[in-house]
C-alpha positions as protocol buffer text, in pm:
chain_id: "A"
residue {
  index: 1
  type: MET
  ca { x: 5509 y: -5836 z: -11536 }
}
residue {
  index: 2
  type: ASP
  ca { x: 5175 y: -5714 z: -11387 }
}
residue {
  index: 3
  type: ILE
  ca { x: 5101 y: -5357 z: -11433 }
}
residue {
  index: 4
  type: ASN
  ca { x: 4841 y: -5337 z: -11156 }
}
residue {
  index: 5
  type: ALA
  ca { x: 5168 y: -5464 z: -10882 }
}
residue {
  index: 6
  type: TYR
  ca { x: 5280 y: -5210 z: -10615 }
}
residue {
  index: 7
  type: ASN
  ca { x: 5575 y: -5007 z: -10762 }
}
residue {
  index: 8
  type: PRO
  ca { x: 5723 y: -4821 z: -10467 }
}
residue {
  index: 9
  type: SER
  ca { x: 5850 y: -4539 z: -10689 }
}
residue {
  index: 10
  type: LEU
  ca { x: 5471 y: -4425 z: -10785 }
}
residue {
  index: 11
  type: PRO
  ca { x: 5290 y: -4165 z: -10514 }
}
residue {
  index: 12
  type: LEU
  ca { x: 5109 y: -4395 z: -10250 }
}
residue {
  index: 13
  type: VAL
  ca { x: 4886 y: -4127 z: -10159 }
}
residue {
  index: 14
  type: GLU
  ca { x: 4726 y: -3822 z: -10310 }
}
residue {
  index: 15
  type: ILE
  ca { x: 4565 y: -3555 z: -10112 }
}
residue {
  index: 16
  type: TYR
  ca { x: 4389 y: -3248 z: -10268 }
}
residue {
  index: 17
  type: PRO
  ca { x: 4319 y: -2979 z: -10264 }
}
residue {
  index: 18
  type: ASN
  ca { x: 4528 y: -2807 z: -10022 }
}
residue {
  index: 19
  type: PRO
  ca { x: 4478 y: -2563 z: -9879 }
}
residue {
  index: 20
  type: THR
  ca { x: 4131 y: -2676 z: -9871 }
}
residue {
  index: 21
  type: GLY
  ca { x: 3785 y: -2534 z: -9786 }
}
residue {
  index: 22
  type: ASP
  ca { x: 3490 y: -2766 z: -9700 }
}
residue {
  index: 23
  type: TYR
  ca { x: 3608 y: -3104 z: -9911 }
}
residue {
  index: 24
  type: LEU
  ca { x: 3903 y: -3262 z: -9895 }
}
residue {
  index: 25
  type: TYR
  ca { x: 3981 y: -3569 z: -10139 }
}
residue {
  index: 26
  type: ILE
  ca { x: 4237 y: -3841 z: -10099 }
}
residue {
  index: 27
  type: SER
  ca { x: 4323 y: -4084 z: -10356 }
}
residue {
  index: 28
  type: VAL
  ca { x: 4540 y: -4413 z: -10280 }
}
residue {
  index: 29
  type: GLN
  ca { x: 4694 y: -4710 z: -10444 }
}
residue {
  index: 30
  type: ARG
  ca { x: 4689 y: -4934 z: -10146 }
}
residue {
  index: 31
  type: PRO
  ca { x: 4404 y: -4976 z: -9845 }
}
residue {
  index: 32
  type: ILE
  ca { x: 4410 y: -4728 z: -9582 }
}
residue {
  index: 33
  type: GLN
  ca { x: 4465 y: -4888 z: -9252 }
}
residue {
  index: 34
  type: THR
  ca { x: 4386 y: -4581 z: -9014 }
}
residue {
  index: 35
  type: LEU
  ca { x: 4319 y: -4225 z: -9092 }
}
residue {
  index: 36
  type: ASP
  ca { x: 4351 y: -3957 z: -8814 }
}
residue {
  index: 37
  type: MET
  ca { x: 4324 y: -3570 z: -8840 }
}
residue {
  index: 38
  type: ILE
  ca { x: 4521 y: -3397 z: -8556 }
}
residue {
  index: 39
  type: ALA
  ca { x: 4471 y: -3022 z: -8532 }
}
residue {
  index: 40
  type: VAL
  ca { x: 4782 y: -2816 z: -8444 }
}
residue {
  index: 41
  type: ASN
  ca { x: 4745 y: -2812 z: -8075 }
}
residue {
  index: 42
  type: GLY
  ca { x: 4737 y: -3227 z: -8068 }
}
residue {
  index: 43
  type: GLU
  ca { x: 4349 y: -3241 z: -8057 }
}
residue {
  index: 44
  type: LYS
  ca { x: 4237 y: -3534 z: -8239 }
}
residue {
  index: 45
  type: VAL
  ca { x: 3957 y: -3416 z: -8450 }
}
residue {
  index: 46
  type: THR
  ca { x: 3877 y: -3744 z: -8663 }
}
residue {
  index: 47
  type: GLY
  ca { x: 3557 y: -3807 z: -8490 }
}
residue {
  index: 48
  type: THR
  ca { x: 3398 y: -3448 z: -8613 }
}
residue {
  index: 49
  type: ILE
  ca { x: 3455 y: -3505 z: -8978 }
}
residue {
  index: 50
  type: GLU
  ca { x: 3283 y: -3707 z: -9243 }
}
residue {
  index: 51
  type: ILE
  ca { x: 3455 y: -3949 z: -9410 }
}
residue {
  index: 52
  type: LYS
  ca { x: 3275 y: -4091 z: -9750 }
}
residue {
  index: 53
  type: ALA
  ca { x: 3428 y: -4366 z: -9998 }
}
residue {
  index: 54
  type: LEU
  ca { x: 3379 y: -4274 z: -10329 }
}
residue {
  index: 55
  type: ASP
  ca { x: 3475 y: -4604 z: -10462 }
}
residue {
  index: 56
  type: SER
  ca { x: 3755 y: -4836 z: -10383 }
}
residue {
  index: 57
  type: SER
  ca { x: 4059 y: -4620 z: -10371 }
}
residue {
  index: 58
  type: ASP
  ca { x: 3929 y: -4283 z: -10308 }
}
residue {
  index: 59
  type: LEU
  ca { x: 3790 y: -4099 z: -10007 }
}
residue {
  index: 60
  type: ARG
  ca { x: 3626 y: -3755 z: -9955 }
}
residue {
  index: 61
  type: LEU
  ca { x: 3631 y: -3599 z: -9620 }
}
residue {
  index: 62
  type: ASN
  ca { x: 3385 y: -3307 z: -9505 }
}
residue {
  index: 63
  type: LEU
  ca { x: 3577 y: -3093 z: -9300 }
}
residue {
  index: 64
  type: SER
  ca { x: 3289 y: -2813 z: -9268 }
}
residue {
  index: 65
  type: SER
  ca { x: 3267 y: -2880 z: -8899 }
}
residue {
  index: 66
  type: LEU
  ca { x: 3652 y: -2760 z: -8811 }
}
residue {
  index: 67
  type: SER
  ca { x: 3773 y: -2420 z: -8784 }
}
residue {
  index: 68
  type: SER
  ca { x: 4025 y: -2275 z: -9034 }
}
residue {
  index: 69
  type: GLY
  ca { x: 4365 y: -2372 z: -8947 }
}
residue {
  index: 70
  type: THR
  ca { x: 4656 y: -2605 z: -8977 }
}
residue {
  index: 71
  type: TYR
  ca { x: 4580 y: -2985 z: -8931 }
}
residue {
  index: 72
  type: PHE
  ca { x: 4763 y: -3300 z: -8991 }
}
residue {
  index: 73
  type: LEU
  ca { x: 4633 y: -3607 z: -9165 }
}
residue {
  index: 74
  type: ILE
  ca { x: 4789 y: -3903 z: -9076 }
}
residue {
  index: 75
  type: LEU
  ca { x: 4749 y: -4232 z: -9282 }
}
residue {
  index: 76
  type: GLN
  ca { x: 4874 y: -4555 z: -9223 }
}
residue {
  index: 77
  type: ILE
  ca { x: 4945 y: -4757 z: -9545 }
}
residue {
  index: 78
  type: ASP
  ca { x: 5112 y: -5121 z: -9550 }
}
residue {
  index: 79
  type: ASN
  ca { x: 5234 y: -5045 z: -9187 }
}
residue {
  index: 80
  type: LYS
  ca { x: 5394 y: -4726 z: -9271 }
}
residue {
  index: 81
  type: THR
  ca { x: 5274 y: -4379 z: -9148 }
}
residue {
  index: 82
  type: HIS
  ca { x: 5203 y: -4112 z: -9397 }
}
residue {
  index: 83
  type: THR
  ca { x: 5167 y: -3764 z: -9233 }
}
residue {
  index: 84
  type: LYS
  ca { x: 5067 y: -3468 z: -9471 }
}
residue {
  index: 85
  type: GLN
  ca { x: 5008 y: -3097 z: -9316 }
}
residue {
  index: 86
  type: ILE
  ca { x: 4633 y: -2996 z: -9431 }
}
residue {
  index: 87
  type: VAL
  ca { x: 4552 y: -2590 z: -9415 }
}
residue {
  index: 88
  type: LYS
  ca { x: 4179 y: -2553 z: -9374 }
}
residue {
  index: 89
  type: ASN
  ca { x: 4063 y: -2213 z: -9535 }
}
residue {
  index: 90
  type: GLU
  ca { x: 3678 y: -2069 z: -9457 }
}
residue {
  index: 91
  type: LYS
  ca { x: 3464 y: -2128 z: -9725 }
}
């Protein structure tokens, strides 16, 4: 058995810290097909954040351009949608 094979019992995504300040980290086991950040009012804010790949499975999102509040992070992985509520606090 290949220990690197996909295991559905393991979490696909880790998102931390939450609540967060300026930086949000995402660790994934499978490639992200799409990533969107939506404000609670429905406004898509993905274009206002910097997304940096730290390595093949980790991303860092710079949320410093966003106001404090609630956002929804929507990830498409393996043709499945994963939505996580994110709380952004002031620094």
